[in-house]
Short mmCIF file of C-alpha atoms in Angstrom, two decimals:
data_model
loop_
_atom_site.label_atom_id
_atom_site.label_comp_id
_atom_site.label_asym_id
_atom_site.label_seq_id
_atom_site.Cartn_x
_atom_site.Cartn_y
_atom_site.Cartn_z
CA MET Z 1 239.66 60.31 174.06
CA GLN Z 2 237.47 62.73 172.24
CA ILE Z 3 234.30 61.67 170.29
CA SER Z 4 232.40 64.03 168.08
CA GLU Z 5 229.41 63.25 165.92
CA THR Z 6 229.90 64.33 162.26
CA LYS Z 7 226.71 62.89 160.69
CA ASN Z 8 223.20 62.16 161.89
CA ASP Z 9 220.98 61.67 158.83
CA GLY Z 10 218.14 59.27 159.04
CA LEU Z 11 219.63 55.92 160.09
CA ALA Z 12 223.24 56.95 159.01
CA ARG Z 13 225.78 58.01 161.69
CA ALA Z 14 229.35 59.10 161.58
CA TYR Z 15 231.87 59.93 164.26
CA ASN Z 16 235.37 61.26 164.59
CA VAL Z 17 237.38 59.78 167.46
CA THR Z 18 240.75 61.18 168.67
CA ILE Z 19 242.94 58.89 170.77
CA PRO Z 20 245.79 60.74 172.51
CA ALA Z 21 249.32 59.57 171.70
CA SER Z 22 249.98 59.40 175.42
CA GLU Z 23 247.31 56.75 175.97
CA ILE Z 24 248.70 54.55 173.12
CA ASP Z 25 252.27 54.96 174.56
CA SER Z 26 251.27 54.12 178.11
CA ARG Z 27 249.65 50.93 176.79
CA VAL Z 28 252.70 50.02 174.87
CA SER Z 29 254.99 50.59 177.97
CA ALA Z 30 252.62 48.52 180.12
CA GLU Z 31 252.73 45.69 177.59
CA VAL Z 32 256.54 45.79 177.30
CA LYS Z 33 256.83 45.50 181.09
CA ARG Z 34 254.33 42.63 181.12
CA ILE Z 35 256.17 40.54 178.49
CA ALA Z 36 259.72 41.45 179.45
CA PRO Z 37 260.11 38.59 182.04
CA GLN Z 38 259.15 36.11 179.33
CA VAL Z 39 261.63 37.26 176.73
CA ARG Z 40 264.82 35.23 176.14
CA MET Z 41 267.87 36.93 174.74
CA ALA Z 42 271.53 35.77 174.50
CA GLY Z 43 273.74 37.27 177.12
CA PHE Z 44 270.90 37.78 179.60
CA ARG Z 45 269.46 35.62 182.30
CA PRO Z 46 265.82 34.55 181.91
CA GLY Z 47 263.59 37.48 182.90
CA LYS Z 48 266.47 39.99 183.06
CA VAL Z 49 266.28 41.48 179.54
CA PRO Z 50 266.05 45.26 179.89
CA ALA Z 51 262.70 46.84 178.85
CA ASN Z 52 264.40 49.13 176.35
CA LEU Z 53 265.84 46.18 174.52
CA VAL Z 54 262.41 44.33 174.54
CA LYS Z 55 260.88 47.48 173.06
CA LYS Z 56 263.57 47.73 170.43
CA MET Z 57 263.08 44.03 169.40
CA HIS Z 58 259.28 43.85 169.57
CA GLY Z 59 258.13 47.49 169.58
CA GLU Z 60 256.52 47.54 166.18
CA SER Z 61 254.35 44.48 166.76
CA ILE Z 62 253.51 45.58 170.35
CA HIS Z 63 252.53 48.99 169.13
CA ALA Z 64 250.33 47.48 166.44
CA ASP Z 65 248.54 45.25 168.97
CA MET Z 66 248.01 48.04 171.45
CA LEU Z 67 246.73 50.48 168.76
CA ASN Z 68 244.36 47.77 167.52
CA GLN Z 69 243.17 47.12 171.12
CA VAL Z 70 242.56 50.89 171.88
CA VAL Z 71 240.69 51.29 168.52
CA ARG Z 72 238.36 48.48 169.32
CA GLU Z 73 237.67 49.90 172.78
CA SER Z 74 237.09 53.31 171.22
CA VAL Z 75 234.43 51.96 168.82
CA ASP Z 76 232.82 50.18 171.69
CA LYS Z 77 232.73 53.40 173.62
CA VAL Z 78 231.11 55.20 170.65
CA MET Z 79 228.41 52.53 170.55
CA ALA Z 80 227.84 52.62 174.31
CA GLU Z 81 227.87 56.43 174.82
CA ASN Z 82 225.54 57.07 171.96
CA LYS Z 83 223.32 53.98 172.59
CA LEU Z 84 223.75 52.78 169.05
CA ARG Z 85 222.39 49.56 167.58
CA PRO Z 86 224.41 48.88 164.45
CA ALA Z 87 222.46 47.43 161.53
CA MET Z 88 225.72 46.07 160.08
CA GLN Z 89 229.38 45.97 161.12
CA PRO Z 90 230.55 49.56 161.44
CA SER Z 91 233.19 50.94 159.03
CA VAL Z 92 236.33 52.05 160.87
CA ALA Z 93 239.19 53.91 159.27
CA LEU Z 94 242.44 55.11 160.85
CA GLY Z 95 243.75 58.48 159.58
CA GLU Z 96 246.19 57.99 156.73
CA ASP Z 97 248.70 60.41 158.27
CA TYR Z 98 248.93 58.47 161.51
CA GLU Z 99 252.38 57.55 162.72
CA GLN Z 100 253.85 56.48 166.09
CA GLY Z 101 254.04 59.29 168.70
CA LYS Z 102 251.06 61.16 167.23
CA ASP Z 103 247.36 61.19 168.20
CA ALA Z 104 245.32 58.67 166.34
CA THR Z 105 242.26 59.86 164.47
CA LEU Z 106 239.49 57.40 163.71
CA THR Z 107 236.35 57.75 161.40
CA VAL Z 108 233.52 55.52 162.43
CA GLU Z 109 230.58 55.21 160.05
CA LEU Z 110 227.53 53.02 160.41
CA GLU Z 111 223.87 52.56 159.91
CA VAL Z 112 221.70 52.00 163.02
CA LEU Z 113 218.56 50.01 163.45
CA PRO Z 114 215.39 51.97 163.38
CA GLU Z 115 213.43 52.68 166.49
CA ILE Z 116 210.37 50.58 166.08
CA ALA Z 117 207.28 51.35 168.23
CA ALA Z 118 206.34 48.25 170.26
CA PRO Z 119 204.39 46.25 167.65
CA SER Z 120 200.80 45.49 168.69
CA ILE Z 121 200.02 41.86 168.71
CA GLU Z 122 196.46 42.24 169.85
CA GLY Z 123 193.64 41.68 167.44
CA LEU Z 124 195.50 39.42 165.04
CA LYS Z 125 192.94 37.27 163.16
CA LEU Z 126 193.99 34.31 161.01
CA GLU Z 127 192.14 31.75 158.96
CA LYS Z 128 193.70 28.27 159.01
CA LEU Z 129 192.99 26.27 155.88
CA THR Z 130 193.28 22.62 156.50
CA VAL Z 131 193.14 19.68 154.10
CA PRO Z 132 191.77 16.38 155.46
CA VAL Z 133 193.51 13.27 154.17
CA SER Z 134 191.07 10.83 152.66
CA ASP Z 135 191.22 7.04 152.65
CA GLU Z 136 191.43 7.24 148.78
CA GLU Z 137 194.50 9.47 148.91
CA VAL Z 138 196.14 7.03 151.32
CA MET Z 139 195.41 4.06 149.12
CA GLU Z 140 196.69 5.99 146.05
CA ALA Z 141 200.01 6.46 147.90
CA VAL Z 142 200.06 2.77 148.68
CA GLU Z 143 199.49 1.88 145.02
CA ARG Z 144 202.25 4.36 143.97
CA ILE Z 145 204.77 2.58 146.20
CA ALA Z 146 203.61 -0.76 144.95
CA GLY Z 147 204.04 0.39 141.38
CA GLN Z 148 207.63 1.57 142.15
CA GLN Z 149 208.54 -1.86 143.74
CA LYS Z 150 208.96 -3.62 140.40
CA SER Z 151 209.34 -7.33 140.57
CA PHE Z 152 210.00 -9.81 137.83
CA LYS Z 153 209.42 -13.56 137.31
CA ALA Z 154 211.24 -16.01 135.13
CA ALA Z 155 209.78 -16.40 131.66
CA ALA Z 156 209.79 -19.36 129.24
CA LYS Z 157 213.19 -20.04 127.73
CA THR Z 158 211.67 -19.35 124.28
CA LYS Z 159 210.46 -15.85 125.38
CA LYS Z 160 212.01 -13.08 123.35
CA ALA Z 161 212.97 -10.03 125.45
CA ALA Z 162 210.82 -6.93 124.88
CA GLU Z 163 210.59 -3.39 126.27
CA GLY Z 164 210.05 -3.63 130.09
CA ASP Z 165 211.50 -7.09 130.44
CA GLN Z 166 214.48 -7.83 132.58
CA LEU Z 167 217.57 -9.75 131.48
CA ILE Z 168 220.13 -11.41 133.69
CA ILE Z 169 223.41 -11.20 131.69
CA ASP Z 170 227.16 -11.69 131.87
CA PHE Z 171 229.17 -9.27 129.77
CA VAL Z 172 232.70 -8.38 128.81
CA GLY Z 173 233.54 -5.02 127.18
CA LYS Z 174 236.44 -4.60 124.84
CA LEU Z 175 238.26 -1.72 123.10
CA ASP Z 176 239.97 -2.81 119.87
CA GLY Z 177 239.55 -6.38 120.97
CA VAL Z 178 241.20 -5.83 124.34
CA GLU Z 179 239.21 -6.08 127.54
CA PHE Z 180 239.17 -2.82 129.51
CA GLU Z 181 238.90 -2.26 133.23
CA GLY Z 182 235.38 -1.96 134.66
CA GLY Z 183 233.76 -3.39 131.59
CA LYS Z 184 232.95 -6.86 132.91
CA ALA Z 185 230.09 -8.22 135.05
CA GLU Z 186 228.28 -11.33 135.94
CA ASP Z 187 224.54 -11.88 136.73
CA ALA Z 188 223.90 -8.14 135.88
CA ALA Z 189 220.19 -7.24 135.91
CA LEU Z 190 219.24 -5.10 132.88
CA GLU Z 191 215.66 -3.77 132.36
CA ILE Z 192 215.15 -3.03 128.71
CA GLY Z 193 213.97 0.59 128.25
CA SER Z 194 215.20 1.81 131.61
CA GLY Z 195 217.98 3.98 130.03
CA ARG Z 196 220.43 2.96 132.76
CA PHE Z 197 223.11 1.59 130.38
CA ILE Z 198 224.88 3.59 127.80
CA PRO Z 199 222.93 4.50 124.68
CA GLY Z 200 222.37 1.63 122.20
CA PHE Z 201 223.23 -1.08 124.74
CA GLU Z 202 219.66 -2.02 125.79
CA GLU Z 203 218.15 -1.63 122.36
CA GLN Z 204 220.36 -4.29 120.85
CA LEU Z 205 219.09 -6.89 123.35
CA VAL Z 206 215.49 -6.71 122.33
CA GLY Z 207 214.52 -10.11 120.97
CA ALA Z 208 217.18 -11.99 122.95
CA LYS Z 209 216.29 -15.33 124.55
CA THR Z 210 217.66 -17.32 127.44
CA GLY Z 211 221.02 -18.86 126.44
CA ASP Z 212 221.69 -16.44 123.61
CA GLU Z 213 225.26 -15.29 123.18
CA LYS Z 214 225.90 -12.16 121.06
CA THR Z 215 228.33 -9.36 120.53
CA ILE Z 216 227.09 -5.80 120.31
CA THR Z 217 228.80 -2.55 119.38
CA VAL Z 218 228.13 0.76 121.17
CA THR Z 219 229.80 4.19 121.39
CA PHE Z 220 230.50 5.71 124.77
CA PRO Z 221 229.07 9.27 125.14
CA ALA Z 222 231.57 12.21 124.67
CA ASP Z 223 230.92 13.26 128.26
CA TYR Z 224 231.41 9.82 129.81
CA PRO Z 225 233.23 10.13 133.12
CA ALA Z 226 236.01 7.66 132.33
CA GLU Z 227 238.61 9.52 130.21
CA ASN Z 228 239.78 6.32 128.39
CA LEU Z 229 236.24 5.56 127.21
CA LYS Z 230 234.95 9.05 126.20
CA GLY Z 231 233.54 8.88 122.61
CA LYS Z 232 235.13 5.44 122.09
CA GLU Z 233 233.55 2.57 120.09
CA ALA Z 234 233.49 -0.62 122.12
CA THR Z 235 232.20 -4.18 121.80
CA PHE Z 236 230.46 -6.20 124.52
CA ASP Z 237 230.29 -10.01 124.51
CA ILE Z 238 226.99 -10.85 126.13
CA THR Z 239 225.51 -14.09 127.48
CA VAL Z 240 221.79 -13.95 128.26
CA LYS Z 241 221.36 -16.23 131.31
CA GLU Z 242 217.64 -15.50 131.92
CA VAL Z 243 214.72 -13.53 130.60
CA LYS Z 244 212.21 -12.24 133.18
CA VAL Z 245 208.84 -10.48 132.80
CA PRO Z 246 207.40 -7.90 135.14
CA THR Z 247 204.65 -9.01 137.59
CA GLU Z 248 202.08 -6.85 139.26
CA THR Z 249 202.94 -6.07 142.88
CA LYS Z 250 199.89 -6.62 145.04
CA ALA Z 251 199.34 -4.13 147.86
CA ASP Z 252 198.71 -6.59 150.71
CA ASP Z 253 200.14 -7.60 154.10
CA GLU Z 254 202.90 -9.52 152.46
CA PHE Z 255 203.95 -6.50 150.45
CA ALA Z 256 204.07 -4.38 153.67
CA LYS Z 257 206.14 -7.04 155.28
CA ASN Z 258 208.61 -6.87 152.51
CA LEU Z 259 209.00 -3.21 153.26
CA GLY Z 260 209.70 -3.94 156.94
CA LEU Z 261 206.34 -3.21 158.35
CA GLU Z 262 203.89 -5.48 160.25
CA SER Z 263 200.94 -5.17 157.96
CA LEU Z 264 199.16 -3.21 155.23
CA ASP Z 265 197.37 -1.22 157.85
CA LYS Z 266 200.69 -0.10 159.41
CA LEU Z 267 201.91 1.00 155.95
CA LYS Z 268 198.60 2.94 155.53
CA GLU Z 269 199.03 4.51 158.93
CA LEU Z 270 202.55 5.65 158.13
CA LEU Z 271 201.52 7.12 154.79
CA ARG Z 272 198.58 8.87 156.25
CA GLY Z 273 200.94 10.61 158.73
CA GLN Z 274 203.28 11.61 155.94
CA LEU Z 275 200.37 13.07 153.94
CA GLU Z 276 199.10 14.94 156.93
CA GLN Z 277 202.55 16.36 157.62
CA GLU Z 278 202.80 17.52 154.01
CA THR Z 279 199.41 19.36 154.10
CA ALA Z 280 200.29 20.68 157.56
CA GLY Z 281 203.37 22.39 156.01
CA LEU Z 282 201.23 24.03 153.32
CA THR Z 283 198.82 25.11 156.02
CA ARG Z 284 201.58 26.78 157.95
CA THR Z 285 202.94 28.45 154.92
CA GLN Z 286 199.47 29.93 154.21
CA MET Z 287 199.00 31.04 157.84
CA LYS Z 288 202.47 32.58 157.99
CA ARG Z 289 201.92 34.61 154.77
CA ALA Z 290 198.58 35.87 156.14
CA LEU Z 291 200.26 36.83 159.45
CA LEU Z 292 203.12 38.66 157.74
CA ASP Z 293 200.67 40.47 155.47
CA GLN Z 294 198.88 41.76 158.53
CA LEU Z 295 202.14 42.86 160.23
CA ALA Z 296 203.44 44.44 157.04
CA ALA Z 297 200.20 46.42 156.50
CA GLY Z 298 200.33 47.90 160.00
CA HIS Z 299 204.04 48.90 160.11
CA ASP Z 300 205.95 51.09 157.76
CA PHE Z 301 209.36 52.47 158.88
CA ALA Z 302 212.71 53.25 157.32
CA VAL Z 303 215.18 50.29 157.15
CA PRO Z 304 218.94 50.49 156.85
CA PRO Z 305 219.98 50.66 153.16
CA SER Z 306 222.95 48.47 153.84
CA MET Z 307 220.70 45.65 155.06
CA VAL Z 308 218.42 46.08 152.10
CA GLU Z 309 221.48 45.92 149.74
CA ALA Z 310 222.74 42.79 151.40
CA GLU Z 311 219.39 41.12 151.15
CA PHE Z 312 218.93 42.16 147.57
CA ASN Z 313 222.38 40.87 146.68
CA GLN Z 314 221.35 37.38 148.05
CA ILE Z 315 218.09 37.47 145.99
CA TRP Z 316 219.97 38.63 142.85
CA ALA Z 317 222.67 35.97 143.22
CA GLN Z 318 220.02 33.25 143.38
CA LEU Z 319 218.18 34.67 140.40
CA THR Z 320 221.22 34.97 138.20
CA GLN Z 321 222.33 31.42 139.02
CA GLU Z 322 218.93 30.19 137.95
CA ALA Z 323 219.11 32.34 134.76
CA ALA Z 324 222.47 30.78 133.89
CA ARG Z 325 220.79 27.40 133.87
CA GLU Z 326 218.15 28.37 131.44
CA GLU Z 327 218.16 27.20 127.79
CA ASP Z 328 218.64 30.83 126.84
CA PRO Z 329 220.54 32.46 129.68
CA GLU Z 330 220.78 35.83 127.93
CA ALA Z 331 216.98 36.13 127.54
CA ALA Z 332 216.45 34.95 131.14
CA MET Z 333 218.78 37.66 132.42
CA LYS Z 334 217.01 40.29 130.36
CA GLU Z 335 213.75 39.25 131.93
CA ILE Z 336 214.96 39.59 135.50
CA GLU Z 337 216.81 42.77 134.73
CA ALA Z 338 213.56 44.33 133.66
CA GLU Z 339 212.09 43.64 137.05
CA LYS Z 340 215.14 44.62 139.10
CA ASP Z 341 213.30 47.42 140.97
CA ASP Z 342 210.61 44.97 142.00
CA TYR Z 343 213.16 42.64 143.48
CA ARG Z 344 214.73 45.51 145.41
CA ARG Z 345 211.32 46.47 146.92
CA ILE Z 346 210.94 42.78 147.90
CA ALA Z 347 214.33 42.93 149.59
CA GLU Z 348 213.23 45.96 151.54
CA ARG Z 349 209.96 44.39 152.65
CA ARG Z 350 211.88 41.25 153.80
CA VAL Z 351 214.28 43.28 155.89
CA ARG Z 352 211.38 45.21 157.43
CA LEU Z 353 209.59 42.10 158.34
CA GLY Z 354 212.77 40.60 159.77
CA LEU Z 355 213.30 43.64 162.00
CA LEU Z 356 209.64 43.57 163.04
CA LEU Z 357 209.73 39.88 164.02
CA SER Z 358 212.98 40.50 165.91
CA GLU Z 359 211.39 43.34 167.89
CA ILE Z 360 208.32 41.28 168.69
CA GLY Z 361 210.52 38.39 169.87
CA GLN Z 362 212.68 40.59 172.10
CA ALA Z 363 209.64 42.31 173.62
CA ASN Z 364 208.07 39.02 174.45
CA GLY Z 365 211.08 36.97 175.67
CA VAL Z 366 211.30 34.60 172.66
CA GLU Z 367 214.69 32.93 172.83
CA VAL Z 368 216.69 30.13 171.18
CA SER Z 369 218.05 27.97 173.97
CA ASN Z 370 221.68 26.74 174.16
CA GLN Z 371 220.38 23.19 173.66
CA GLU Z 372 218.49 24.19 170.48
CA MET Z 373 221.50 26.02 169.21
CA GLN Z 374 223.75 22.97 169.74
CA MET Z 375 221.30 20.84 167.85
CA LEU Z 376 221.30 23.35 164.98
CA VAL Z 377 225.10 23.33 164.78
CA GLN Z 378 225.25 19.52 164.87
CA GLN Z 379 222.62 19.23 162.11
CA ALA Z 380 224.47 21.77 159.96
CA ALA Z 381 227.74 19.93 160.61
CA GLN Z 382 226.32 16.78 158.99
CA GLN Z 383 226.52 18.55 155.62
CA TYR Z 384 230.31 18.26 155.84
CA ARG Z 385 232.79 15.47 155.52
CA PRO Z 386 233.27 13.55 158.76
CA GLU Z 387 236.80 14.87 159.16
CA ASP Z 388 235.58 18.50 158.72
CA ARG Z 389 232.60 18.52 161.10
CA GLN Z 390 234.51 19.47 164.23
CA ARG Z 391 236.22 22.21 162.30
CA PHE Z 392 232.84 23.54 161.30
CA VAL Z 393 231.61 23.47 164.96
CA GLU Z 394 234.69 25.47 166.01
CA TYR Z 395 234.11 27.91 163.08
CA VAL Z 396 230.58 28.65 164.26
CA ARG Z 397 231.64 28.83 167.87
CA ASN Z 398 234.27 31.48 167.02
CA GLU Z 399 232.38 33.52 164.46
CA PRO Z 400 229.34 35.38 165.98
CA MET Z 401 227.82 36.20 162.59
CA ALA Z 402 227.96 32.56 161.39
CA ALA Z 403 226.21 31.48 164.63
CA ALA Z 404 223.67 34.24 164.23
CA GLN Z 405 222.78 33.31 160.70
CA LEU Z 406 222.38 29.71 161.74
CA ARG Z 407 220.22 30.65 164.65
CA ALA Z 408 218.05 33.22 162.77
CA PRO Z 409 215.57 30.86 160.91
CA LEU Z 410 214.67 29.02 164.10
CA TYR Z 411 214.29 32.29 165.96
CA GLU Z 412 211.93 33.58 163.27
CA ASP Z 413 209.88 30.34 163.40
CA LYS Z 414 209.61 30.64 167.15
CA VAL Z 415 208.41 34.24 166.93
CA VAL Z 416 205.84 33.18 164.28
CA ASP Z 417 204.61 30.32 166.50
CA PHE Z 418 204.32 32.72 169.41
CA LEU Z 419 202.07 34.99 167.25
CA PHE Z 420 200.01 32.02 166.09
CA ASP Z 421 199.25 31.29 169.73
CA LYS Z 422 198.25 34.94 170.32
CA ALA Z 423 196.01 35.27 167.25
CA GLU Z 424 192.37 34.49 166.93
CA VAL Z 425 192.32 31.48 164.51
CA THR Z 426 189.40 30.12 162.68
CA THR Z 427 189.64 26.82 160.76
CA ARG Z 428 188.11 25.98 157.39
CA GLU Z 429 188.51 22.72 155.47
CA VAL Z 430 189.52 23.01 151.84
CA THR Z 431 190.97 20.88 149.09
CA LYS Z 432 194.72 20.69 148.52
CA GLU Z 433 194.19 22.62 145.18
CA GLU Z 434 192.33 25.40 147.00
CA LEU Z 435 195.07 25.69 149.64
CA GLN Z 436 197.74 25.94 147.04
CA ALA Z 437 195.73 28.52 145.16
CA ALA Z 438 195.34 30.54 148.43
CA ILE Z 439 199.14 30.48 148.98
CA GLU Z 440 199.78 31.69 145.44
CA ALA Z 441 197.14 34.41 145.72
CA GLU Z 442 198.70 35.80 148.91
CA GLU Z 443 202.25 35.89 147.42
CA GLY Z 444 203.41 39.49 147.20
CA GLU Z 445 199.93 40.89 147.56
CA THR Z 446 200.17 42.97 150.70
CA PRO Z 447 200.26 46.84 150.55
CA ALA Z 448 203.86 47.10 151.70
CA ALA Z 449 204.98 44.74 148.90
CA LYS Z 450 203.15 46.34 145.95
CA PRO Z 451 205.23 48.45 143.69
CA GLU Z 452 203.87 51.91 142.82
CA ALA Z 453 202.96 51.06 139.25
CA LYS Z 454 202.36 47.25 139.29
CA LYS Z 455 202.58 44.37 141.64
CA ALA Z 456 205.57 42.07 141.66
CA PRO Z 457 205.02 39.20 139.22
CA ALA Z 458 203.82 35.96 140.74
CA LYS Z 459 206.73 34.07 139.27
CA LYS Z 460 209.17 35.57 141.79
CA LYS Z 461 209.35 32.32 143.80
CA ALA Z 462 213.02 32.93 144.75
CA ALA Z 463 212.33 36.30 146.33
CA LYS Z 464 208.90 36.07 147.95
CA ALA Z 465 207.91 39.42 149.32
CA ASP Z 466 206.46 37.86 152.47
CA GLU Z 467 209.56 36.02 153.58
CA PRO Z 468 211.51 37.91 156.19
CA ALA Z 469 215.22 38.45 155.87
CA THR Z 470 216.25 36.04 158.67
CA GLU Z 471 219.69 37.73 158.94
CA ALA Z 472 217.81 40.64 160.53
CA SER Z 473 216.96 38.77 163.61
CA ALA Z 474 217.93 40.18 167.00
CA GLU Z 475 220.77 37.66 167.32
CA ALA Z 476 222.33 38.63 163.92
CA ASN Z 477 222.19 42.30 164.93
CA ASP Z 478 223.72 41.73 168.31
CA ALA Z 479 226.46 39.67 166.78
CA ALA Z 480 227.25 42.44 164.22
CA ALA Z 481 227.52 44.87 167.17
CA GLU Z 482 229.86 42.63 169.03
CA GLU Z 483 232.26 42.13 166.08
CA LYS Z 484 235.52 44.04 166.72
CA PRO Z 485 235.81 46.21 163.56
CA ALA Z 486 239.36 47.38 164.10
CA LYS Z 487 240.86 43.88 164.47
CA LYS Z 488 240.08 42.75 160.96
CA PRO Z 489 241.65 39.35 161.14
CA ALA Z 490 241.89 37.21 157.99
CA ALA Z 491 238.50 35.78 157.37
CA LYS Z 492 238.04 32.23 158.56
CA LYS Z 493 236.44 29.85 156.08
CA ALA Z 494 233.99 27.20 156.95
CA PRO Z 495 235.20 23.69 155.84
CA ALA Z 496 234.23 22.73 152.41
CA LYS Z 497 231.05 20.70 152.17
CA LYS Z 498 230.95 17.12 150.86
CA ALA Z 499 231.96 16.96 147.23
CA GLU Z 500 229.42 15.39 144.83
CA GLN Z 501 231.69 12.89 143.07
CA ALA Z 502 230.51 10.73 140.17
CA ASP Z 503 232.04 7.26 139.87
CA ALA Z 504 233.32 7.14 136.29
CA GLY Z 505 232.64 3.40 135.99
CA GLU Z 506 229.02 3.54 137.13
CA GLU Z 507 227.39 5.62 134.34
CA LYS Z 508 225.97 2.57 132.66
CA ALA Z 509 223.84 1.95 135.84
CA GLU Z 510 222.95 5.60 136.68
CA ALA Z 511 219.58 7.16 136.32
CA LYS Z 512 219.23 10.12 133.95
CA PRO Z 513 219.67 13.41 135.73
CA ALA Z 514 216.57 15.49 136.49
CA LYS Z 515 215.94 18.58 134.42
CA LYS Z 516 216.82 21.90 136.15
CA ALA Z 517 214.15 24.39 137.06
CA PRO Z 518 214.08 27.51 134.93
CA ALA Z 519 215.00 30.88 136.45
CA LYS Z 520 211.46 32.06 136.64
CA LYS Z 521 210.60 29.04 138.76
CA ALA Z 522 213.38 29.42 141.26
CA ALA Z 523 213.12 27.27 144.33
CA LYS Z 524 211.22 28.75 147.30
CA LYS Z 525 212.98 29.04 150.59
CA ALA Z 526 211.45 26.83 153.27
CA GLU Z 527 208.87 28.53 155.44
CA ALA Z 528 207.76 25.64 157.46
#
């Protein structure tokens, strides 16, 4: 086998590999000899089929397998002899003029990870902004819950139903005088003004009293889930069995017990913990951004263009999806198109930070344990239907890149926590508004993130400059190097996640969907 380097330009490498025909032929002969005793053929006793007949029958597939095997080993040898650390999976091409009996010529092209000087973790100084949780905030949270726990009490039989009142009704729905499936209910609770029933239903019950019987006419929405009801006019025969009026829910021990807690104090304790956890997440975000700003300011090195392109494509895909949901998708696309270069610079910074954190983690023995990895896989599997969960686990087990991508965010967090422990941290109490303002002020403001002419607009929530590309972790790079580029099997697919299915007969009791965020307010990736 002969290996010659044909390109060494920055992080780009290319090699020509020549595999002698004799080496391929010897492997084919050895494989024929190995499988011959297992071959069955009419007219021959088991294990007695001549090797030349085995080769005649299975020679093509055996040759393909052995060629594939020697190509993989050749690529591994290129990596090992040249001490290469691939940034992404190498590109391997077999010469177009190759045929059996001839030497095989390969072209191997790749980008390597940059050599990063051991990052200094000494002298890191961070300010930790904390937000104390006051008794007033806890009580406000209690009152919010109490306000959401609506309760109603029976009103006088002469009470006419008004906005906010609850009716207990029986109803029967009919199309052209014929009762339709799913249009009947008894003792149904309807709050006037809640918008849970189809348009026009609740409004026609304003003024109804206990014991009233009436027929109303409504038109089902054109996008109603049930095909037989879309846009159809229907009547509902309604019997009002009771009118109830809302009552104030008092935040006391009895209220807490109704929620399954021992007392109001226990509820306050629980809510205080939730509020503290929420502010702790914001504090971590602020500290992480400050930490990454310091790291980015002190390190500037070339990063593999293929990794930057992959990261940019992820950012761009998210932004275009958000733009498509805007009221004016065309205008939204023009807006992000005008800032495309800024997003590409953000992608480069994120890749650089990911490589830097990876290098720090490797140099300091940061690892994700097998137990932690198993927990990650099991948690991710819960996103799938029960019958698909084991298939997902197998998929991750057999696909190194899938496992690496799952592992990468936890690995990054562990490196960040390691650096927090090493840094000199001072603490300062602030208000929640001040903490949020500090987070926004730090976004994209470090020297490495600033474009030459202007800084990246603050609205770039989806592509924060200070968020490392987690795919660039050490595990992901190692997995890319371990992939066998010559094998190229059909790509395995992870099982489909749970389908979000709407019950066609339930629209009348569904809450209205929340409005979608516009593109310029794309959701931030979690940093906690």
